[in-house]
Coordinates of C-alpha atoms and ligand atoms in Angstrom, one line a residue:
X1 CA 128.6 113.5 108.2
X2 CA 131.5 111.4 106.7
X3 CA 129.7 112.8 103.4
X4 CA 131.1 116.0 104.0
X5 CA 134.9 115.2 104.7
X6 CA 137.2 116.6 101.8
X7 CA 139.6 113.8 101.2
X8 CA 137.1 111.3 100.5
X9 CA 136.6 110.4 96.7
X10 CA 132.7 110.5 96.6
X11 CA 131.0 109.0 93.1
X12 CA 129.2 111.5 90.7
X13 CA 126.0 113.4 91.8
X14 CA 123.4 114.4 90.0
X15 CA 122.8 118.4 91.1
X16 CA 120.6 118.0 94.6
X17 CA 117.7 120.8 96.3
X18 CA 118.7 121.7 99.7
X19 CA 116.7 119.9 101.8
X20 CA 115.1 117.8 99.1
X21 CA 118.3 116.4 97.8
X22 CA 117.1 114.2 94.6
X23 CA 114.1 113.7 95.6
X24 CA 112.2 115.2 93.3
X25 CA 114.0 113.5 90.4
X26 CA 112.9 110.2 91.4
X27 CA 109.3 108.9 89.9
X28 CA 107.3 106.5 90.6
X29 CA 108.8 103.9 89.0
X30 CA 112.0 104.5 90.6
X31 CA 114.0 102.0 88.2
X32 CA 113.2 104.0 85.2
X33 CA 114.1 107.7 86.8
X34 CA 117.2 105.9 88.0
X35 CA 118.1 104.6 84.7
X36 CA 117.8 108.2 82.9
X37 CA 120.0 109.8 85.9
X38 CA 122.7 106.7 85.3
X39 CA 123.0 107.6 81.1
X40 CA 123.8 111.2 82.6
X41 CA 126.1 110.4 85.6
X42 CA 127.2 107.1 84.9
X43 CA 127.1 103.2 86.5
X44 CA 127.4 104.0 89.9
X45 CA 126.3 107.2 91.5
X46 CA 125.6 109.3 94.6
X47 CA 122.0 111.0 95.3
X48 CA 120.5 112.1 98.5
X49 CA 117.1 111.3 99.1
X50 CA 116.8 113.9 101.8
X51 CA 119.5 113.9 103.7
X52 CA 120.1 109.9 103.4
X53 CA 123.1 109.6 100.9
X54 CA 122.2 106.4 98.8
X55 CA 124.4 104.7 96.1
X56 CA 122.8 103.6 93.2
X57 CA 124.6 100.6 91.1
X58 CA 122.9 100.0 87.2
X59 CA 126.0 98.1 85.2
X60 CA 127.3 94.8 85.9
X61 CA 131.0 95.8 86.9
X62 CA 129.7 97.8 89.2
X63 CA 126.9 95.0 90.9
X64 CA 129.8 92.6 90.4
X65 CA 131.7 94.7 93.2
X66 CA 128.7 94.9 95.6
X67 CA 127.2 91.2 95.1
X68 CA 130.6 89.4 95.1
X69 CA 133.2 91.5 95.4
X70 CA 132.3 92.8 98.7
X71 CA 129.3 91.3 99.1
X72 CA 130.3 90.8 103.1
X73 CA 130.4 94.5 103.6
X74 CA 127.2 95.1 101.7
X75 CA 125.6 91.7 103.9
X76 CA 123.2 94.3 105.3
X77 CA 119.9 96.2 104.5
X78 CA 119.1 99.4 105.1
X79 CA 115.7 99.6 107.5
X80 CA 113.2 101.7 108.0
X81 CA 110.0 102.1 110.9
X82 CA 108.0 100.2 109.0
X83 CA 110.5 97.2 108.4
X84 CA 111.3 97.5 112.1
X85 CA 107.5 97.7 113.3
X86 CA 106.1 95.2 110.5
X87 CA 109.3 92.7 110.9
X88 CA 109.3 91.8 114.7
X89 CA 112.0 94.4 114.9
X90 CA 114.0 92.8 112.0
X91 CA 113.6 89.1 113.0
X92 CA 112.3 88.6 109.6
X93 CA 115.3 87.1 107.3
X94 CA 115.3 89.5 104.4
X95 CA 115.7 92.7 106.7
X96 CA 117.6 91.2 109.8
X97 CA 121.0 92.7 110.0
X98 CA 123.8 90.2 108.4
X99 CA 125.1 88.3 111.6
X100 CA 124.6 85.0 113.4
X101 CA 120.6 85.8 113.9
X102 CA 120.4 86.1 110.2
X103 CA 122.8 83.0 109.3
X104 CA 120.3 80.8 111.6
X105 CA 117.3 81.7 109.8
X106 CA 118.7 81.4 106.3
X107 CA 120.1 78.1 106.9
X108 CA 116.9 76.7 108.6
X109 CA 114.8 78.6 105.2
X110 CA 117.6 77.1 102.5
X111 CA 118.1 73.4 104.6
X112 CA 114.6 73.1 105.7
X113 CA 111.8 75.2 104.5
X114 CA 113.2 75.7 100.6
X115 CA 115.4 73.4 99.7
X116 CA 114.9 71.4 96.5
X117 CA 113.5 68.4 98.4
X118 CA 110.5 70.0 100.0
X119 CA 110.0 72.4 96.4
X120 CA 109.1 68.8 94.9
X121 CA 106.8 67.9 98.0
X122 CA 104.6 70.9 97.3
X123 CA 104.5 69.1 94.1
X124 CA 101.2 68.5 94.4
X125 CA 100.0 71.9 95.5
X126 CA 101.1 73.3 92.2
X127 CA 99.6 70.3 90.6
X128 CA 96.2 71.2 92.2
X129 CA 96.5 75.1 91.7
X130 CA 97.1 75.2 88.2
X131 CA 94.7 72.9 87.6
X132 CA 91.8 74.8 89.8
X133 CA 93.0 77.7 87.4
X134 CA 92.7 76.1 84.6
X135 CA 89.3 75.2 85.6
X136 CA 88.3 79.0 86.4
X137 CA 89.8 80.1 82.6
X138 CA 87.7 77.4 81.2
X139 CA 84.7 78.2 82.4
X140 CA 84.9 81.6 81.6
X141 CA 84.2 80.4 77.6
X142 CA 84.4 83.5 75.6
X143 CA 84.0 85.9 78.2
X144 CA 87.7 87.9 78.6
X145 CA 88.9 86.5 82.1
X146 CA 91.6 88.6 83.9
X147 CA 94.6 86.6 84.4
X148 CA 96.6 89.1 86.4
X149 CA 94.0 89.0 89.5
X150 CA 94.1 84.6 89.0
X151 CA 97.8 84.3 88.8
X152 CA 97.8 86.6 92.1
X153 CA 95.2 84.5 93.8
X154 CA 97.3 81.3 92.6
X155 CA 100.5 82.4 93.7
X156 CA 98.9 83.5 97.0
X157 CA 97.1 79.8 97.6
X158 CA 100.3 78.2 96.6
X159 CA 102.6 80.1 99.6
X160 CA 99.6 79.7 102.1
X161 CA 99.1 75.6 101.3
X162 CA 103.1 75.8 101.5
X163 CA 103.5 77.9 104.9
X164 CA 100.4 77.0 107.1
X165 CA 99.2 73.6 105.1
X166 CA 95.8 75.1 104.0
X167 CA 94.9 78.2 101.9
X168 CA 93.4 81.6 103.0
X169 CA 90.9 82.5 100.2
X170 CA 88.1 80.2 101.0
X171 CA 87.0 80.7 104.7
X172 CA 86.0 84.5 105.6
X173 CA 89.0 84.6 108.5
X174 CA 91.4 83.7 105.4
X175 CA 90.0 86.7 103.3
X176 CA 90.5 89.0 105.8
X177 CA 94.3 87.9 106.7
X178 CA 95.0 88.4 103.0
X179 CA 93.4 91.6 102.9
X180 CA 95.6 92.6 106.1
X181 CA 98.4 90.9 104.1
X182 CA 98.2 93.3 101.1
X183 CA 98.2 95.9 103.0
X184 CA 101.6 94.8 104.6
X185 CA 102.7 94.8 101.4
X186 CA 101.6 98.2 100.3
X187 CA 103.3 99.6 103.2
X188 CA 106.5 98.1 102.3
X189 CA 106.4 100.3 99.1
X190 CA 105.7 102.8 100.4
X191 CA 108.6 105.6 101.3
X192 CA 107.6 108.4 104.3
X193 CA 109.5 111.6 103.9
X194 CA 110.1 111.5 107.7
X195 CA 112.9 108.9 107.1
X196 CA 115.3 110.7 105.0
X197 CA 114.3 114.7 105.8
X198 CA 113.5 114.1 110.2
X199 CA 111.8 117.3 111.1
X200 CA 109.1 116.1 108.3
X201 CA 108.5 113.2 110.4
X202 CA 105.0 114.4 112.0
X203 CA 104.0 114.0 107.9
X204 CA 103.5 110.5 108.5
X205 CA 101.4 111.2 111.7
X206 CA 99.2 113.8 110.0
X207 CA 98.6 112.0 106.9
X208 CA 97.6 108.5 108.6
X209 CA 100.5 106.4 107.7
X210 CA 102.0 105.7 111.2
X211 CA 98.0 105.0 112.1
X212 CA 97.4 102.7 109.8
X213 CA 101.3 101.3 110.5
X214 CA 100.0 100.3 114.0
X215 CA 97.4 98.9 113.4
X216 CA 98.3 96.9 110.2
X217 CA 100.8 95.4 112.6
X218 CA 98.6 94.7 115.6
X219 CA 96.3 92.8 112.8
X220 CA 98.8 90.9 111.0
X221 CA 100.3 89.9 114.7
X222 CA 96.9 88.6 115.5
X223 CA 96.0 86.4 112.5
X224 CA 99.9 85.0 112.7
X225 CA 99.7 84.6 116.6
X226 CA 96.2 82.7 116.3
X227 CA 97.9 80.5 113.3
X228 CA 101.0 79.8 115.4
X229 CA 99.2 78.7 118.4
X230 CA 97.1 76.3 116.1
X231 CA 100.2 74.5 114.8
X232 CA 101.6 74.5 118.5
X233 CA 98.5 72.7 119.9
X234 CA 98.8 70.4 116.7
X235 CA 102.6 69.6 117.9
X236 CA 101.2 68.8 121.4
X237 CA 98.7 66.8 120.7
X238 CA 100.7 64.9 118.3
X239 CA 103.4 64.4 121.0
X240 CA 100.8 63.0 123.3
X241 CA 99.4 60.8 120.1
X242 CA 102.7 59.7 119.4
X243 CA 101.3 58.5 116.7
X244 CA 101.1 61.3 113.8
X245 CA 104.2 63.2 112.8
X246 CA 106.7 59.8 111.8
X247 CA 110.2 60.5 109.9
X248 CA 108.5 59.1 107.0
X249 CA 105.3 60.9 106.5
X250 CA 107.4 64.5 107.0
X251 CA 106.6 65.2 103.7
X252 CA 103.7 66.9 103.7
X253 CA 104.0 68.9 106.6
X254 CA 103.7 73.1 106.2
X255 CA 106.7 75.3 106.6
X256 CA 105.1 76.5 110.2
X257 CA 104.9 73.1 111.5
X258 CA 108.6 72.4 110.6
X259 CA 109.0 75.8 112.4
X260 CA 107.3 74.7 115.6
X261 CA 109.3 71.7 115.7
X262 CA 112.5 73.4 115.6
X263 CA 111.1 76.3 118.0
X264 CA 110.1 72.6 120.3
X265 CA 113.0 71.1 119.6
X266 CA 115.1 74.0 120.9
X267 CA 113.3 73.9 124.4
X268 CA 116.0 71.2 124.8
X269 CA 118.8 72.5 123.2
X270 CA 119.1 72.8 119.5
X271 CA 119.1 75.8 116.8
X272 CA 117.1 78.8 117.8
X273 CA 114.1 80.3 116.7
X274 CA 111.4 82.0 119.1
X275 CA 107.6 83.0 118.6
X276 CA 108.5 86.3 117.2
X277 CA 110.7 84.6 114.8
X278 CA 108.6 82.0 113.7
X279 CA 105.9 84.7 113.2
X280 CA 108.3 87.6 111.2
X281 CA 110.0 84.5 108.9
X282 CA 106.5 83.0 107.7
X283 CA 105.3 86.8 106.9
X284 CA 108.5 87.6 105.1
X285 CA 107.8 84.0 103.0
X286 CA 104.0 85.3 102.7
X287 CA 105.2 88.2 101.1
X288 CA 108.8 88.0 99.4
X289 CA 107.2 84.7 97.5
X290 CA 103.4 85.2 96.6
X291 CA 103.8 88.5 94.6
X292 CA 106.7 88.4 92.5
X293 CA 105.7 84.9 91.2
X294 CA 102.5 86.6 90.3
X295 CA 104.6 89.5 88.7
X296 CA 106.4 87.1 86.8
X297 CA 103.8 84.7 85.2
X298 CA 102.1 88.0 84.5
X299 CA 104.5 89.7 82.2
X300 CA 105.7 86.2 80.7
X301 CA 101.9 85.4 79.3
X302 CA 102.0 89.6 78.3
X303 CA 105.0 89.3 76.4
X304 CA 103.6 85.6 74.8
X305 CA 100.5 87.6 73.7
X306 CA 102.3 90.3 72.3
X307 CA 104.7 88.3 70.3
X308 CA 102.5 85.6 68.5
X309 CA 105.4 83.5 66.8
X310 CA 107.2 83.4 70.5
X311 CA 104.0 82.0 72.1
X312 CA 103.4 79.5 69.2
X313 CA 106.8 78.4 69.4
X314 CA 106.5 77.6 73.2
X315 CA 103.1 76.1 72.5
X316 CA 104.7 73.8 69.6
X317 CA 107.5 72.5 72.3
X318 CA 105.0 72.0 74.8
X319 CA 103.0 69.8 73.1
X320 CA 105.4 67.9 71.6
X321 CA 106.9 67.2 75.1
X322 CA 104.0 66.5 76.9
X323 CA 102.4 64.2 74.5
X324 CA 100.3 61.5 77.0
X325 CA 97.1 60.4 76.4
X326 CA 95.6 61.0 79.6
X327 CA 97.1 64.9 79.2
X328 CA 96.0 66.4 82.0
X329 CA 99.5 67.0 84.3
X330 CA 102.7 68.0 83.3
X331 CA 105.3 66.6 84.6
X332 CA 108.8 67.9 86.5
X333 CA 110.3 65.4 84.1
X334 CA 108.5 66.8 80.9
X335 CA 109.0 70.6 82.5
X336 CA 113.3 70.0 82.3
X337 CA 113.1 68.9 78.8
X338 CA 111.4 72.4 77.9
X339 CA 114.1 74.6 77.1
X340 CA 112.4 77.4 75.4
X341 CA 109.7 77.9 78.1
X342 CA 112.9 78.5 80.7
X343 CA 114.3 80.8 78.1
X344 CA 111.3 82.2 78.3
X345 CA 111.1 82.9 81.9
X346 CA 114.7 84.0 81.7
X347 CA 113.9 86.5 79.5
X348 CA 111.0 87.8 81.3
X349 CA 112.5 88.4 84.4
X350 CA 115.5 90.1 82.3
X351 CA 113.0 92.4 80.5
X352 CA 110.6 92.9 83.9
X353 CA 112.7 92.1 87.4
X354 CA 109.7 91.8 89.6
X355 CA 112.1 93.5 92.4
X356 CA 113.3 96.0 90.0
X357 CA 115.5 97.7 92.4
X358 CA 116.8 95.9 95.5
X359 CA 118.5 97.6 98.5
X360 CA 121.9 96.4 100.9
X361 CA 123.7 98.7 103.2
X362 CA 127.1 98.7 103.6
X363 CA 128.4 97.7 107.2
X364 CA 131.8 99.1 107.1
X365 CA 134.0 102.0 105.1
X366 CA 134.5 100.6 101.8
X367 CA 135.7 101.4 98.4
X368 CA 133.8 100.7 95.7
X369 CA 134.9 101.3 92.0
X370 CA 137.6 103.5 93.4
X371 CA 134.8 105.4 95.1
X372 CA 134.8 105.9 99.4
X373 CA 131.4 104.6 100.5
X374 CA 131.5 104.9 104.6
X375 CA 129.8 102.4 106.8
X376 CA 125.6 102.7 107.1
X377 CA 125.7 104.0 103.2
X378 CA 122.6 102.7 101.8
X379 CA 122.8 101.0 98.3
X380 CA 120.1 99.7 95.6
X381 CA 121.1 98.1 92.3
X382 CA 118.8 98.5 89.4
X383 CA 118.1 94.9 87.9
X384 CA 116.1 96.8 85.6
X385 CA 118.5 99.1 84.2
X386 CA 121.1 95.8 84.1
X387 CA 119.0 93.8 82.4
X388 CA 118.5 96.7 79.4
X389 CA 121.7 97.8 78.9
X390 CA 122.7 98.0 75.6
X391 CA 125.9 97.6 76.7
X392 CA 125.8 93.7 77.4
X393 CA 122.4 92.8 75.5
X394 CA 121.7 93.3 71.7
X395 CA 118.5 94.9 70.9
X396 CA 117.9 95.1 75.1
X397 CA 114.0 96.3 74.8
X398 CA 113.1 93.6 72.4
X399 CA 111.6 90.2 73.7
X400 CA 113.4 87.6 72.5
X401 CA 114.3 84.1 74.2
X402 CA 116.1 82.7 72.0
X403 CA 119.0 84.4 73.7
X404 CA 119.2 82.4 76.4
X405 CA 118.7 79.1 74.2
X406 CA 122.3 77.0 74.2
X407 CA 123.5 79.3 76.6
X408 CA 126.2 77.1 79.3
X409 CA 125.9 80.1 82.3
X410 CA 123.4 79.0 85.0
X411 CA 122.2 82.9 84.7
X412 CA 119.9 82.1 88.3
X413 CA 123.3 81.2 90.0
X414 CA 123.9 84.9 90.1
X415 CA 127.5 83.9 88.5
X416 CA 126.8 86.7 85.8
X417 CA 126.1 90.2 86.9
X418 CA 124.2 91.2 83.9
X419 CA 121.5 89.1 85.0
X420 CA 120.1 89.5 88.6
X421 CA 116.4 89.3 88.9
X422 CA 117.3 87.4 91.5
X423 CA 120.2 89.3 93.2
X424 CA 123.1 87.4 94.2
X425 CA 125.7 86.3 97.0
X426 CA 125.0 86.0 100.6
X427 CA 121.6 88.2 100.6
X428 CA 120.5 86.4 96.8
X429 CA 117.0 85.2 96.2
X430 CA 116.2 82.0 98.4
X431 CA 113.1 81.1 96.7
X432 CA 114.2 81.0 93.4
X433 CA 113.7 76.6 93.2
X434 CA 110.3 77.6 95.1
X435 CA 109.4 79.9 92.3
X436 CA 110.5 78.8 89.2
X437 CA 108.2 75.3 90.2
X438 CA 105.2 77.4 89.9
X439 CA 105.7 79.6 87.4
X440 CA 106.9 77.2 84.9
X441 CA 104.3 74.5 86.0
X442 CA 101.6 77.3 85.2
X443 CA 103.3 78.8 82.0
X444 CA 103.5 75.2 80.5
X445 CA 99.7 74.4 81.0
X446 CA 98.2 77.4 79.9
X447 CA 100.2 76.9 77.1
X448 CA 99.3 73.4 76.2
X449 CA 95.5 73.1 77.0
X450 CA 94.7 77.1 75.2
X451 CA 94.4 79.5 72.4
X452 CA 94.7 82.8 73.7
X453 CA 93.6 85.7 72.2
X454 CA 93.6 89.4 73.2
X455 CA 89.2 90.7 73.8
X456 CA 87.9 92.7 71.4
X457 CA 89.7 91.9 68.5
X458 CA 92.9 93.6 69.8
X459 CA 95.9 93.6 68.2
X460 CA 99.0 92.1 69.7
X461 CA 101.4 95.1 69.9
X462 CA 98.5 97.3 70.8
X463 CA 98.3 95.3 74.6
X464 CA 99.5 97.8 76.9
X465 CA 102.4 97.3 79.3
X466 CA 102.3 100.1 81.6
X467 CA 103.8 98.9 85.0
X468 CA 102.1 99.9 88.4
X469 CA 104.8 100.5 91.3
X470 CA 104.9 98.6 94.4
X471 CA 107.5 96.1 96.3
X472 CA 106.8 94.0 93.4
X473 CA 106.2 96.0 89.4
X474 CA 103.2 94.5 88.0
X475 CA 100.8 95.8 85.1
X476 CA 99.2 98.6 85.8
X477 CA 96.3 97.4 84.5
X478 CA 94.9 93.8 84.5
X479 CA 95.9 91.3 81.5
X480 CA 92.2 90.6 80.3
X481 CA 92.7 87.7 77.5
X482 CA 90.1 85.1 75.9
X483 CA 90.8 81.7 75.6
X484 CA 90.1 78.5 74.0
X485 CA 90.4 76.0 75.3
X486 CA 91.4 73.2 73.1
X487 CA 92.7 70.1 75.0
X488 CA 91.8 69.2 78.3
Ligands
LIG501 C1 110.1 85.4 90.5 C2 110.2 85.3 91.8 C3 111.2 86.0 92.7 C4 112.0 87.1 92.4 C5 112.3 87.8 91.1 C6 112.8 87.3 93.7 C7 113.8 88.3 93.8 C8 114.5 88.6 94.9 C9 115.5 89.6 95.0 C10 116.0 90.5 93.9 C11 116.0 89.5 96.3 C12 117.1 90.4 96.9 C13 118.4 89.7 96.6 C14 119.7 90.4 97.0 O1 119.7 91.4 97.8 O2 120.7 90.1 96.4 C15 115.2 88.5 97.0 C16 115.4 88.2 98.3 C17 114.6 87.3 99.0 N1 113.7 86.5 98.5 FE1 113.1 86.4 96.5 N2 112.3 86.5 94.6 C18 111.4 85.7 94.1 C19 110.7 84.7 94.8 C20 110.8 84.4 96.1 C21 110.1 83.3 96.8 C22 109.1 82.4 96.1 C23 110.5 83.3 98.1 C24 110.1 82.5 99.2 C25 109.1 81.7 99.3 C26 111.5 84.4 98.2 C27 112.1 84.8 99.4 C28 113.1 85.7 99.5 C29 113.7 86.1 100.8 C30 113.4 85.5 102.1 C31 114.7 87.1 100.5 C32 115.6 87.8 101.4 C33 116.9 87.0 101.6 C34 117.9 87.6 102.5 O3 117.9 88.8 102.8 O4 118.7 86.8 103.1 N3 111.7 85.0 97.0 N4 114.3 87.9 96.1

């Protein structure tokens, strides 16, 4: 209603349908519609998806302001019925509202579930992941192999050996929990009309989405009740044992077991967590870290294959730094020396954010660029549009590390706003240590033990690079590539 008063000094506005509001200028790929709107009404502007007002952010002043400058009043995310009904009623971390709930669980995720520390104990879950990979491409011999569905199932087995100490693609329960899991995810993307025009609510009813809402979440509650309880009795029995479970061997224990023993722990007093909590933070792990790793080692070995002299270049550094006879793993210590494989990455999630658009809401009256933006106002900055804009990046389209090479800013630090693949501040990425292990463990190895080619005698600037929507933007179609393999 605030919308409405006359004194307040409102950001530009695209021209809205009544009822509709902008609706209908937004495509599926949100980030790129936004982007066209933001070269006609500038960095930061006001649309209406329905009735919702919503702020959109695309240049780095303006992020600068939201991330850092106020990043306290924009602490908060905007929710919707499925967060709520999916997300334990926002006990998850990335959707709880800022406060001391949230605070608790970010600490316990940063101190005890992703800190550096326990990113080199899953050490040797990478190890074996990339290597099983490895193993799959091989055997494929000059068959094309599609790496988009591996580096999904890798990135999936690496958070479920992380989370719950075993993975959930062998056993026929596993399959069906990550089928239940994808769907979670599919839901997340998806935006009912009922949230931003009411009356239109019974749409989601009629068309099957607040069915399939229910039951999603009775079915993902089951498989993470049934996994819970498991770890419990593990934690009892070991109690009784006394003997498992020392200081010392710590190390290799999943994220839910660390959980259980703080959820234990706080039966006498201690830092909180309960069931539901447990249950909403591993799902929000589940799903905020196995696709956009995927995402990300997806487009990086797209971009390799469509720039030849890039991917040889990695390849050449590679090799030269992991040089051992007995070749088979790569090292942590060989991966730092690898400069041009980080710039890389960097570039690749600068040229395809796997969240291209991320949302915060604003918890009090603030002003923003000399704009009023009242309390509730939803916002999303386009990491997309930042990351292309011509304005802070020569030649923004074109994929070319080498930028990044020499550099001094820590661009994952979220110091320098016309970088955020990761977001930044109080709400930024907590996984980016978690992620940046894998994909650069994966990158490096497929780099070193293959040739790659594109099948059928393709042409590198013929691969296509269409980008399917979703919570995370991957190809739209899979990345089919054959390779050689040469030493291994
Ligand atoms: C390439 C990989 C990844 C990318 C590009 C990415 C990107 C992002 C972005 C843009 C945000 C929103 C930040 C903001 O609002 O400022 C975010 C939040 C988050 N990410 Fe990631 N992420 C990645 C991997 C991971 C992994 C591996 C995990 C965990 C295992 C993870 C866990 C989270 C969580 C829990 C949040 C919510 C934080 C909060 O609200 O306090 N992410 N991520």
């Amino acid at each position: 209603r605030k919308w409405l008063v006359g004194s307040k000094k409102l950001p530009p506005s695209p021209r809205k349908l009544p009822i509709w509001g902008n609706l209908h200028q937004i495509g599926d790929l949100a980030h790129r519609s936004l982007q066209s709107l933001g070269a006609k009404h500038g960095p930061i502007m006001l649309l209406h998806f329905g009735s919702t007002p919503v702020i959109i952010v695309q240049s780095a002043d303006t992020a600068k302001e939201i991330l850092k400058t106020h990043d306290l009043m924009f602490a908060d995310r905007a929710h919707t019925k499925t967060t709520k009904r999916l997300c334990y009623n926002l006990k998850d971390m990335s959707v709880a509202p800022y406060g001391e709930y949230w605070r608790n669980l970010r600490s316990i995720t940063t101190l005890k579930l992703l800190s550096a520390k326990r990113v080199q104990f899953c050490d040797v879950i990478r190890q074996e992941e990339t290597l099983l990979l490895m193993k799959r491409i091989k055997s494929s011999g000059s068959r094309p192999f599609d790496l988009s569905e591996s580096f999904m199932k890798l990135s999936n087995d690496v958070i479920c050996r992380s989370v719950f100490g075993e993975k959930c693609s062998d056993g026929e329960e596993g399959k069906k929990f990550l089928k239940v899991l994808r769907r979670v995810l599919e839901l997340f993307g998806c935006m009912t009309i009922g949230e931003h025009i009411p009356w239109l609510s019974w749409v989601s009813y009629v068309n099957g989405f607040d069915r399939m809402l229910e039951k999603t979440a009775v079915e993902i509650d089951g498989f993470l009740d049934a996994f819970l309880d498991e770890h419990m009795d593990k934690y009892d029995r070991e109690q009784r044992g006394a003997s498992g479970g020392g200081a010392d061997d710590r190390s290799m224990e999943s994220f839910i077991d660390i959980l259980v023993d703080i959820y234990k722990d706080n039966q006498t007093g201690g830092v909180s967590i309960d069931r539901d909590g447990i249950k909403a933070l591993v799902l929000d792990l589940l799903d905020a870290g196995s696709d956009t790793t995927s995402a990300n080692i997806e487009w990086a070995m797209a971009e390799l294959l469509r720039h030849p002299e890039v991917l040889k270049r990695l390849q050449n550094e590679v090799r030269e730094i992991a040089t051992r006879e007995d070749n088979m793993i790569i090292t942590e210590t060989d991966l730092k020396k690898m400069h041009y494989l980080k710039a890389v990455v960097k570039e690749t999630l600068r040229l395809h954010p796997p969240i291209a658009i991320a949302g915060r809401s604003a918890r009090e009256d603030v002003k923003v660029m000399g704009y009023d933006i009242p309390r509730g106002t939803m916002v999303i900055t386009n990491n997309w549009a930042i990351g292309r804009d011509p304005e802070y990046w020569d030649e923004p389209d074109e994929f070319r590390p080498e930028r990044f090479l020499n550099s001094t800013v820590d661009y994952f630090k979220g110091v320098d706003f016309k970088y955020i693949p990761f977001g930044a501040g109080r709400r930024g990425c907590p996984g980016i240590t978690f992620a940046m292990a894998v994909v650069e463990l994966v990158l490096a190895n497929l780099m070193q033990k293959f040739e790659w080619e594109l099948p059928d005698g393709a042409k590198p600037e013929d691969l296509d690079m269409t980008e399917q929507p979703g919570t995370a933007v991957h190809r739209k179609n899979p990345l089919l590539v054959v390779a050689t393999h040469c030493y291994f």
